[in-house]
Short mmCIF file of N, CA and C in Angstrom, two decimals:
data_model
loop_
_atom_site.label_atom_id
_atom_site.label_comp_id
_atom_site.label_asym_id
_atom_site.label_seq_id
_atom_site.Cartn_x
_atom_site.Cartn_y
_atom_site.Cartn_z
N GLN A 1 1.53 15.87 -26.19
CA GLN A 1 3.29 16.07 -26.58
C GLN A 1 3.14 17.80 -26.03
N GLU A 2 2.60 18.43 -26.31
CA GLU A 2 2.53 19.92 -26.17
C GLU A 2 2.70 20.62 -24.72
N LYS A 3 1.80 19.72 -23.82
CA LYS A 3 1.52 19.68 -22.20
C LYS A 3 2.76 19.69 -21.74
N LEU A 4 3.03 18.43 -21.89
CA LEU A 4 4.02 17.43 -21.21
C LEU A 4 5.21 16.82 -22.03
N PRO A 5 5.80 17.81 -23.12
CA PRO A 5 6.84 17.31 -23.82
C PRO A 5 7.93 16.02 -23.21
N MET A 6 8.04 16.27 -21.95
CA MET A 6 8.90 15.38 -21.02
C MET A 6 8.62 13.90 -20.95
N LEU A 7 7.21 13.46 -21.62
CA LEU A 7 6.82 12.48 -21.49
C LEU A 7 7.52 11.26 -23.12
N ASN A 8 7.33 12.34 -23.91
CA ASN A 8 7.68 11.70 -25.30
C ASN A 8 8.49 10.42 -25.16
N HIS A 9 9.50 10.31 -24.36
CA HIS A 9 10.29 9.13 -24.45
C HIS A 9 9.81 8.05 -23.23
N ILE A 10 9.21 8.39 -22.45
CA ILE A 10 8.51 7.13 -21.43
C ILE A 10 7.86 6.51 -22.02
N LEU A 11 8.70 5.00 -21.50
CA LEU A 11 7.62 3.83 -22.46
C LEU A 11 7.32 2.84 -21.43
N SER A 12 7.30 3.28 -20.04
CA SER A 12 6.98 2.52 -18.98
C SER A 12 5.63 2.58 -18.50
N TYR A 13 4.88 1.60 -18.20
CA TYR A 13 3.25 1.70 -17.85
C TYR A 13 3.25 0.82 -16.50
N PRO A 14 2.72 1.30 -15.52
CA PRO A 14 2.14 2.71 -15.32
C PRO A 14 3.52 3.92 -15.15
N THR A 15 2.68 5.04 -15.41
CA THR A 15 3.79 6.12 -15.39
C THR A 15 2.92 6.87 -14.01
N THR A 16 3.30 7.58 -13.10
CA THR A 16 2.80 8.96 -12.13
C THR A 16 3.58 10.02 -12.53
N ILE A 17 2.95 11.08 -12.78
CA ILE A 17 3.28 12.04 -12.82
C ILE A 17 2.73 13.01 -11.93
N TYR A 18 3.53 13.67 -10.98
CA TYR A 18 3.29 14.54 -9.29
C TYR A 18 3.45 15.89 -10.23
N ILE A 19 2.45 16.75 -10.31
CA ILE A 19 1.83 17.92 -10.39
C ILE A 19 2.09 18.78 -9.25
N ASP A 20 2.92 19.85 -9.31
CA ASP A 20 2.35 21.02 -7.84
C ASP A 20 0.96 21.61 -8.46
N LYS A 21 0.88 22.07 -7.19
CA LYS A 21 -0.15 23.12 -7.26
C LYS A 21 -0.35 24.22 -8.14
N ASN A 22 0.97 24.22 -8.83
CA ASN A 22 1.29 25.79 -9.72
C ASN A 22 1.02 25.20 -11.25
N GLY A 23 1.07 23.81 -11.17
CA GLY A 23 0.76 22.99 -12.59
C GLY A 23 2.17 22.22 -13.00
N LYS A 24 3.14 22.72 -12.16
CA LYS A 24 4.72 22.51 -12.72
C LYS A 24 4.77 20.66 -12.74
N VAL A 25 5.34 19.76 -13.53
CA VAL A 25 5.53 18.70 -13.37
C VAL A 25 6.83 18.80 -12.47
N ARG A 26 7.08 18.21 -10.88
CA ARG A 26 7.51 18.01 -9.84
C ARG A 26 8.38 16.49 -10.03
N ARG A 27 7.73 15.67 -10.44
CA ARG A 27 8.47 14.22 -10.60
C ARG A 27 7.89 13.30 -11.40
N ILE A 28 8.41 12.30 -12.05
CA ILE A 28 8.09 11.15 -12.95
C ILE A 28 8.44 10.02 -12.43
N HIS A 29 7.55 8.80 -11.75
CA HIS A 29 8.00 7.75 -11.58
C HIS A 29 7.07 7.02 -12.74
N THR A 30 8.09 5.73 -13.11
CA THR A 30 7.46 4.84 -13.92
C THR A 30 7.79 3.38 -13.45
N GLY A 31 7.03 2.54 -13.94
CA GLY A 31 6.81 0.77 -12.62
C GLY A 31 5.84 1.05 -12.13
N PHE A 32 6.11 -0.33 -11.64
CA PHE A 32 4.87 -0.47 -10.30
C PHE A 32 5.79 -1.47 -9.27
N ASN A 33 5.59 -1.16 -8.65
CA ASN A 33 5.90 -1.61 -7.06
C ASN A 33 4.74 -2.23 -6.09
N GLY A 34 4.21 -3.43 -6.41
CA GLY A 34 3.25 -3.99 -5.55
C GLY A 34 3.61 -4.79 -4.32
N LYS A 35 2.41 -5.34 -3.86
CA LYS A 35 2.80 -5.81 -2.52
C LYS A 35 3.92 -6.93 -2.51
N ALA A 36 3.94 -7.72 -3.81
CA ALA A 36 4.91 -9.16 -3.92
C ALA A 36 6.26 -8.57 -4.15
N THR A 37 6.66 -7.33 -4.01
CA THR A 37 8.05 -6.93 -4.27
C THR A 37 8.64 -6.73 -2.79
N GLY A 38 8.01 -6.83 -1.80
CA GLY A 38 8.45 -6.61 -0.80
C GLY A 38 8.88 -5.27 -0.29
N ASP A 39 10.53 -5.37 0.33
CA ASP A 39 10.82 -3.85 0.78
C ASP A 39 10.61 -2.90 -0.54
N SER A 40 10.56 -3.22 -1.91
CA SER A 40 10.41 -2.19 -2.71
C SER A 40 9.29 -1.23 -2.95
N TYR A 41 8.25 -2.17 -2.21
CA TYR A 41 6.91 -1.47 -2.35
C TYR A 41 6.57 -0.97 -0.68
N VAL A 42 7.49 -1.37 0.19
CA VAL A 42 7.29 -0.48 1.42
C VAL A 42 7.98 0.81 1.06
N LYS A 43 9.34 0.90 0.78
CA LYS A 43 10.17 2.03 0.28
C LYS A 43 9.19 2.86 -0.36
N PHE A 44 8.92 2.23 -1.47
CA PHE A 44 7.59 2.81 -2.91
C PHE A 44 7.00 3.93 -2.03
N LYS A 45 5.84 2.70 -1.26
CA LYS A 45 4.82 3.80 -0.53
C LYS A 45 5.54 4.80 0.51
N ASP A 46 6.58 4.39 1.37
CA ASP A 46 6.20 5.55 2.32
C ASP A 46 7.03 6.84 1.61
N ASP A 47 7.72 6.64 0.45
CA ASP A 47 8.47 7.66 -0.41
C ASP A 47 7.42 8.48 -0.97
N PHE A 48 6.16 7.70 -1.82
CA PHE A 48 4.82 8.58 -2.22
C PHE A 48 3.74 9.27 -1.08
N TYR A 49 3.74 8.60 0.03
CA TYR A 49 3.02 9.30 1.23
C TYR A 49 3.82 10.80 1.65
N LEU A 50 5.22 10.43 1.84
CA LEU A 50 5.99 11.82 1.78
C LEU A 50 5.90 12.79 1.04
N TYR A 51 6.27 12.59 -0.05
CA TYR A 51 6.46 13.10 -1.41
C TYR A 51 5.28 14.01 -1.01
N LEU A 52 3.86 13.11 -1.60
CA LEU A 52 2.97 14.08 -1.46
C LEU A 52 2.24 15.21 -0.28
N ASP A 53 2.75 14.49 1.03
CA ASP A 53 2.44 15.52 2.14
C ASP A 53 3.37 17.02 1.74
N SER A 54 4.59 16.61 1.65
CA SER A 54 5.53 17.82 0.85
C SER A 54 5.16 18.43 -0.39
N LEU A 55 4.31 18.00 -0.92
CA LEU A 55 3.93 19.03 -2.18
C LEU A 55 2.63 19.56 -1.84
N SER A 56 1.55 18.97 -0.94
CA SER A 56 0.63 19.36 -0.15
C SER A 56 0.77 20.84 0.73
N ALA A 57 2.00 20.58 1.17
CA ALA A 57 2.59 21.41 2.23
C ALA A 57 2.74 22.74 1.61
N GLU A 58 3.17 23.05 0.39
CA GLU A 58 3.94 24.23 -0.34
C GLU A 58 2.99 25.32 -0.42
#
């Protein structure tokens, strides 16, 4: 609660927390998009890798 107070109200699982190289929370994603969700899975996967690449490049 002290380190990540913004998570106090998140009630969804799984929850992915994107933290940049400086330790700042940049994005929080809740829920699951598995292969069975079709287009939602493809979009999530593409966005996930694109965002990780952008964080890594900073």
